[in-house]
mmCIF file of C-alpha atoms and ligand atoms in Angstrom:
data_model
loop_
_atom_site.group_PDB
_atom_site.id
_atom_site.type_symbol
_atom_site.label_atom_id
_atom_site.label_comp_id
_atom_site.label_asym_id
_atom_site.label_seq_id
_atom_site.Cartn_x
_atom_site.Cartn_y
_atom_site.Cartn_z
ATOM 1 C CA MET A 264 -101.681 -97.068 -34.684
ATOM 2 C CA SER A 265 -97.889 -97.265 -34.299
ATOM 3 C CA LEU A 266 -96.222 -98.836 -31.281
ATOM 4 C CA THR A 267 -94.280 -96.332 -29.161
ATOM 5 C CA GLU A 268 -90.676 -96.877 -28.091
ATOM 6 C CA THR A 269 -91.865 -97.360 -24.501
ATOM 7 C CA GLU A 270 -94.374 -100.031 -25.543
ATOM 8 C CA ILE A 271 -91.716 -101.883 -27.523
ATOM 9 C CA LYS A 272 -89.213 -101.743 -24.621
ATOM 10 C CA GLU A 273 -91.814 -102.984 -22.125
ATOM 11 C CA SER A 274 -92.686 -105.829 -24.440
ATOM 12 C CA ILE A 275 -88.995 -106.770 -24.895
ATOM 13 C CA ILE A 276 -88.361 -106.749 -21.120
ATOM 14 C CA ASP A 277 -91.485 -108.840 -20.546
ATOM 15 C CA THR A 278 -90.449 -111.358 -23.206
ATOM 16 C CA TYR A 279 -86.879 -111.752 -21.926
ATOM 17 C CA THR A 280 -88.017 -111.935 -18.302
ATOM 18 C CA LYS A 281 -90.175 -114.945 -19.179
ATOM 19 C CA VAL A 282 -87.969 -116.570 -21.813
ATOM 20 C CA ALA A 283 -87.381 -120.239 -21.095
ATOM 21 C CA SER A 284 -84.461 -122.483 -21.878
ATOM 22 C CA ASN A 285 -84.284 -123.669 -25.479
ATOM 23 C CA GLY A 286 -82.137 -126.625 -24.488
ATOM 24 C CA ARG A 287 -78.832 -126.387 -26.326
ATOM 25 C CA LEU A 288 -80.312 -125.650 -29.739
ATOM 26 C CA VAL A 289 -78.782 -122.214 -30.350
ATOM 27 C CA ALA A 290 -75.525 -122.944 -28.545
ATOM 28 C CA GLU A 291 -74.798 -126.092 -30.524
ATOM 29 C CA ARG A 292 -75.557 -124.280 -33.779
ATOM 30 C CA PHE A 293 -73.089 -121.428 -33.230
ATOM 31 C CA TYR A 294 -70.427 -122.574 -30.742
ATOM 32 C CA SER A 295 -67.901 -125.405 -30.803
ATOM 33 C CA PRO A 296 -67.783 -127.978 -27.967
ATOM 34 C CA GLU A 297 -64.464 -126.402 -26.874
ATOM 35 C CA GLU A 298 -66.075 -122.950 -26.645
ATOM 36 C CA LEU A 299 -68.960 -124.323 -24.579
ATOM 37 C CA GLN A 300 -66.735 -126.302 -22.249
ATOM 38 C CA GLY A 301 -66.730 -124.958 -18.697
ATOM 39 C CA LEU A 302 -69.732 -122.665 -19.196
ATOM 40 C CA PRO A 303 -72.658 -123.136 -16.780
ATOM 41 C CA THR A 304 -75.587 -125.091 -18.222
ATOM 42 C CA SER A 305 -77.849 -122.140 -17.485
ATOM 43 C CA ALA A 306 -75.765 -119.896 -19.779
ATOM 44 C CA VAL A 307 -75.568 -122.478 -22.571
ATOM 45 C CA GLU A 308 -79.282 -123.306 -22.483
ATOM 46 C CA LEU A 309 -80.241 -119.630 -22.620
ATOM 47 C CA ALA A 310 -78.128 -118.754 -25.653
ATOM 48 C CA LEU A 311 -80.458 -116.546 -27.687
ATOM 49 C CA GLY A 312 -78.116 -115.084 -30.261
ATOM 50 C CA VAL A 313 -77.744 -115.467 -34.007
ATOM 51 C CA GLY A 314 -74.006 -116.050 -34.340
ATOM 52 C CA ASN A 315 -70.681 -116.122 -32.485
ATOM 53 C CA PRO A 316 -69.193 -112.611 -32.382
ATOM 54 C CA VAL A 317 -66.522 -113.437 -29.771
ATOM 55 C CA ARG A 318 -64.896 -115.841 -32.213
ATOM 56 C CA HIS A 319 -64.262 -112.975 -34.644
ATOM 57 C CA ALA A 320 -63.531 -110.095 -32.232
ATOM 58 C CA GLY A 321 -59.805 -110.855 -31.829
ATOM 59 C CA LEU A 322 -59.936 -110.272 -28.065
ATOM 60 C CA ARG A 323 -56.533 -110.148 -26.373
ATOM 61 C CA PRO A 324 -55.435 -110.509 -22.725
ATOM 62 C CA GLY A 325 -55.765 -107.237 -20.812
ATOM 63 C CA GLU A 326 -58.477 -105.739 -23.040
ATOM 64 C CA VAL A 327 -61.850 -104.344 -21.960
ATOM 65 C CA ALA A 328 -64.698 -105.995 -23.887
ATOM 66 C CA LEU A 329 -68.339 -104.893 -23.829
ATOM 67 C CA ASP A 330 -71.254 -107.189 -24.752
ATOM 68 C CA LEU A 331 -74.378 -105.226 -25.731
ATOM 69 C CA GLY A 332 -77.555 -107.068 -24.689
ATOM 70 C CA SER A 333 -75.619 -109.745 -22.835
ATOM 71 C CA GLY A 334 -78.644 -111.865 -21.867
ATOM 72 C CA ALA A 335 -77.649 -114.813 -19.671
ATOM 73 C CA GLY A 336 -74.033 -114.105 -20.547
ATOM 74 C CA ILE A 337 -72.852 -116.745 -23.009
ATOM 75 C CA ASP A 338 -70.671 -114.268 -24.939
ATOM 76 C CA THR A 339 -69.669 -112.131 -21.938
ATOM 77 C CA LEU A 340 -68.316 -115.236 -20.192
ATOM 78 C CA GLN A 341 -66.333 -116.313 -23.241
ATOM 79 C CA ALA A 342 -65.002 -112.773 -23.650
ATOM 80 C CA ALA A 343 -63.917 -112.839 -19.987
ATOM 81 C CA ARG A 344 -61.889 -115.982 -20.602
ATOM 82 C CA LYS A 345 -60.182 -114.375 -23.617
ATOM 83 C CA VAL A 346 -59.268 -111.048 -21.961
ATOM 84 C CA GLY A 347 -58.102 -112.883 -18.825
ATOM 85 C CA PRO A 348 -57.651 -111.623 -15.259
ATOM 86 C CA SER A 349 -55.828 -108.453 -16.376
ATOM 87 C CA GLY A 350 -58.767 -107.518 -18.622
ATOM 88 C CA LYS A 351 -62.478 -107.051 -18.091
ATOM 89 C CA ALA A 352 -65.671 -108.243 -19.773
ATOM 90 C CA ILE A 353 -68.702 -105.999 -19.287
ATOM 91 C CA GLY A 354 -72.205 -107.248 -20.054
ATOM 92 C CA LEU A 355 -74.940 -104.645 -20.545
ATOM 93 C CA ASP A 356 -78.642 -105.521 -20.569
ATOM 94 C CA MET A 357 -81.897 -103.730 -19.761
ATOM 95 C CA THR A 358 -83.843 -106.760 -18.433
ATOM 96 C CA PRO A 359 -83.315 -107.234 -14.659
ATOM 97 C CA GLU A 360 -83.960 -110.991 -14.862
ATOM 98 C CA MET A 361 -81.214 -111.370 -17.487
ATOM 99 C CA ILE A 362 -78.856 -109.314 -15.306
ATOM 100 C CA ARG A 363 -79.537 -111.691 -12.420
ATOM 101 C CA ARG A 364 -78.882 -114.748 -14.586
ATOM 102 C CA ALA A 365 -75.654 -113.390 -16.087
ATOM 103 C CA ARG A 366 -74.285 -112.415 -12.670
ATOM 104 C CA ALA A 367 -75.106 -115.867 -11.279
ATOM 105 C CA ASN A 368 -73.395 -117.507 -14.256
ATOM 106 C CA ALA A 369 -70.233 -115.384 -13.855
ATOM 107 C CA GLN A 370 -70.173 -116.230 -10.157
ATOM 108 C CA ALA A 371 -70.617 -119.945 -10.881
ATOM 109 C CA MET A 372 -67.506 -119.776 -13.077
ATOM 110 C CA GLY A 373 -65.571 -117.870 -10.417
ATOM 111 C CA LEU A 374 -64.799 -115.059 -12.856
ATOM 112 C CA ALA A 375 -63.697 -111.896 -11.073
ATOM 113 C CA ASN A 376 -63.203 -109.935 -14.310
ATOM 114 C CA VAL A 377 -66.902 -109.800 -15.277
ATOM 115 C CA GLU A 378 -69.137 -106.803 -14.609
ATOM 116 C CA ILE A 379 -72.817 -106.984 -15.536
ATOM 117 C CA LEU A 380 -74.496 -103.590 -15.862
ATOM 118 C CA GLU A 381 -78.180 -102.772 -16.126
ATOM 119 C CA GLY A 382 -79.076 -100.140 -18.686
ATOM 120 C CA PRO A 383 -80.173 -99.390 -22.225
ATOM 121 C CA MET A 384 -77.718 -99.600 -25.093
ATOM 122 C CA GLU A 385 -79.172 -96.291 -26.348
ATOM 123 C CA ALA A 386 -77.675 -94.547 -23.260
ATOM 124 C CA MET A 387 -74.910 -96.805 -21.964
ATOM 125 C CA PRO A 388 -73.803 -96.285 -18.347
ATOM 126 C CA ILE A 389 -70.195 -96.470 -19.540
ATOM 127 C CA PRO A 390 -67.506 -93.751 -19.750
ATOM 128 C CA ASP A 391 -66.253 -92.308 -23.038
ATOM 129 C CA ALA A 392 -63.318 -94.049 -24.765
ATOM 130 C CA SER A 393 -63.072 -96.845 -22.206
ATOM 131 C CA VAL A 394 -63.664 -100.025 -24.239
ATOM 132 C CA ASP A 395 -61.288 -101.884 -26.603
ATOM 133 C CA ALA A 396 -63.879 -104.086 -28.305
ATOM 134 C CA ILE A 397 -67.669 -104.261 -28.431
ATOM 135 C CA ILE A 398 -69.516 -107.424 -29.283
ATOM 136 C CA SER A 399 -73.265 -107.913 -29.667
ATOM 137 C CA ASN A 400 -75.344 -110.934 -30.583
ATOM 138 C CA GLY A 401 -78.947 -110.643 -31.788
ATOM 139 C CA VAL A 402 -79.723 -107.383 -29.998
ATOM 140 C CA ILE A 403 -79.420 -104.266 -32.184
ATOM 141 C CA ASN A 404 -82.344 -105.439 -34.334
ATOM 142 C CA LEU A 405 -84.513 -104.935 -31.216
ATOM 143 C CA THR A 406 -84.092 -101.161 -30.950
ATOM 144 C CA MET A 407 -86.009 -98.458 -32.770
ATOM 145 C CA ARG A 408 -83.039 -96.138 -32.326
ATOM 146 C CA LYS A 409 -80.223 -97.883 -34.160
ATOM 147 C CA SER A 410 -78.382 -94.642 -35.057
ATOM 148 C CA GLN A 411 -78.323 -93.662 -31.383
ATOM 149 C CA VAL A 412 -76.857 -97.082 -30.506
ATOM 150 C CA PHE A 413 -74.111 -96.584 -33.117
ATOM 151 C CA ARG A 414 -73.383 -93.107 -31.676
ATOM 152 C CA GLU A 415 -73.037 -94.692 -28.228
ATOM 153 C CA ILE A 416 -70.764 -97.410 -29.616
ATOM 154 C CA HIS A 417 -68.546 -94.698 -31.128
ATOM 155 C CA ARG A 418 -68.543 -92.751 -27.831
ATOM 156 C CA VAL A 419 -67.489 -95.623 -25.536
ATOM 157 C CA LEU A 420 -64.906 -97.224 -27.852
ATOM 158 C CA LYS A 421 -61.273 -96.166 -27.476
ATOM 159 C CA PRO A 422 -59.665 -94.758 -30.635
ATOM 160 C CA GLY A 423 -58.955 -97.783 -32.856
ATOM 161 C CA GLY A 424 -61.472 -99.897 -30.908
ATOM 162 C CA ARG A 425 -63.348 -102.720 -32.649
ATOM 163 C CA PHE A 426 -67.019 -103.606 -33.031
ATOM 164 C CA CYS A 427 -68.032 -107.147 -33.934
ATOM 165 C CA VAL A 428 -71.750 -107.801 -34.264
ATOM 166 C CA ALA A 429 -73.953 -110.758 -35.191
ATOM 167 C CA ASP A 430 -77.500 -109.680 -35.980
ATOM 168 C CA MET A 431 -80.454 -109.884 -38.317
ATOM 169 C CA LEU A 432 -80.997 -107.532 -41.238
ATOM 170 C CA ILE A 433 -84.051 -106.958 -43.355
ATOM 171 C CA ASN A 434 -83.752 -106.791 -47.081
ATOM 172 C CA GLY A 435 -86.727 -104.636 -47.999
ATOM 173 C CA GLU A 436 -89.678 -102.885 -46.390
ATOM 174 C CA LEU A 437 -91.779 -104.551 -43.695
ATOM 175 C CA PRO A 438 -95.563 -104.171 -43.791
ATOM 176 C CA ASP A 439 -97.209 -102.077 -41.036
ATOM 177 C CA GLU A 440 -98.876 -105.119 -39.459
ATOM 178 C CA VAL A 441 -95.395 -106.604 -38.832
ATOM 179 C CA LEU A 442 -93.786 -103.282 -37.797
ATOM 180 C CA ASN A 443 -96.555 -102.707 -35.264
ATOM 181 C CA HIS A 444 -96.759 -106.222 -33.855
ATOM 182 C CA PRO A 445 -95.025 -106.512 -30.444
ATOM 183 C CA THR A 446 -94.015 -110.140 -31.065
ATOM 184 C CA ALA A 447 -92.205 -109.186 -34.259
ATOM 185 C CA TRP A 448 -90.155 -106.608 -32.305
ATOM 186 C CA THR A 449 -89.213 -108.914 -29.447
ATOM 187 C CA GLY A 450 -87.761 -111.647 -31.662
HETATM 188 C C1 SAM B 26 -82.065 -112.130 -28.292
HETATM 189 S S1 SAM B 26 -81.486 -111.826 -26.641
HETATM 190 C C2 SAM B 26 -79.728 -112.091 -26.909
HETATM 191 C C3 SAM B 26 -78.980 -112.316 -25.624
HETATM 192 C C4 SAM B 26 -77.499 -112.647 -25.784
HETATM 193 N N1 SAM B 26 -76.802 -111.648 -26.575
HETATM 194 C C5 SAM B 26 -77.289 -114.024 -26.366
HETATM 195 O O1 SAM B 26 -76.651 -114.132 -27.419
HETATM 196 O O2 SAM B 26 -77.767 -114.994 -25.772
HETATM 197 C C6 SAM B 26 -81.629 -110.071 -26.541
HETATM 198 C C7 SAM B 26 -81.152 -109.436 -25.226
HETATM 199 O O3 SAM B 26 -80.995 -108.030 -25.451
HETATM 200 C C8 SAM B 26 -81.546 -107.317 -24.361
HETATM 201 N N2 SAM B 26 -81.955 -106.007 -24.900
HETATM 202 C C9 SAM B 26 -82.906 -105.762 -25.851
HETATM 203 N N3 SAM B 26 -82.987 -104.457 -26.122
HETATM 204 C C10 SAM B 26 -82.065 -103.839 -25.331
HETATM 205 C C11 SAM B 26 -81.675 -102.466 -25.142
HETATM 206 N N4 SAM B 26 -82.255 -101.493 -25.831
HETATM 207 N N5 SAM B 26 -80.687 -102.190 -24.255
HETATM 208 C C12 SAM B 26 -80.104 -103.199 -23.538
HETATM 209 N N6 SAM B 26 -80.438 -104.508 -23.660
HETATM 210 C C13 SAM B 26 -81.402 -104.833 -24.547
HETATM 211 C C14 SAM B 26 -82.702 -108.189 -23.883
HETATM 212 O O4 SAM B 26 -83.034 -107.892 -22.541
HETATM 213 C C15 SAM B 26 -82.128 -109.587 -24.078
HETATM 214 O O5 SAM B 26 -81.446 -110.042 -22.933
#
């Protein structure tokens, strides 16, 4: 029997509510010491991504950046530093516990230009044509509705806006026992 979208989402929220610190393993793999400097330990130790999209997004002061599936905020916080006080970094996540962590981390850094929103990336609570650059790190692989996410990305980006993603791809078909295993979906 196939997993439903609701079952997969519940499983993802459950997993990311309970996820524990991995130490600095991911952060030290993908970020330089300079990039990690000044970030709260709780953001660094909960880095769960697969790359460093902020490094390649070309963010400029004054821009609005959106981080899809922001987790504890490691990329949102770095984006906030790059767009500066005249810009804004928005983190979007559907797991309330991750929202709480990201907000606490932004507050610990004293960043007033960070907004953490709760919601699904398949139906973003964000106005049309309002974002200069979207980043995302290890998140789009988790949705069954990837085309819908790309439609939403197109909707919220301003004309000429950029999208810089780090994620996992499969190179071939997955067997049903993997496709229908909740742990395989939650990463
Ligand atoms: C692998 S973690 C990556 C977190 C963060 N990007 C990082 O690099 O540390 C995946 C995050 O995406 C969120 N997420 C998964 N599916 C989502 C969806 N459909 N809409 C919004 N957030 C989602 C999870 O709650 C989790 O915080």
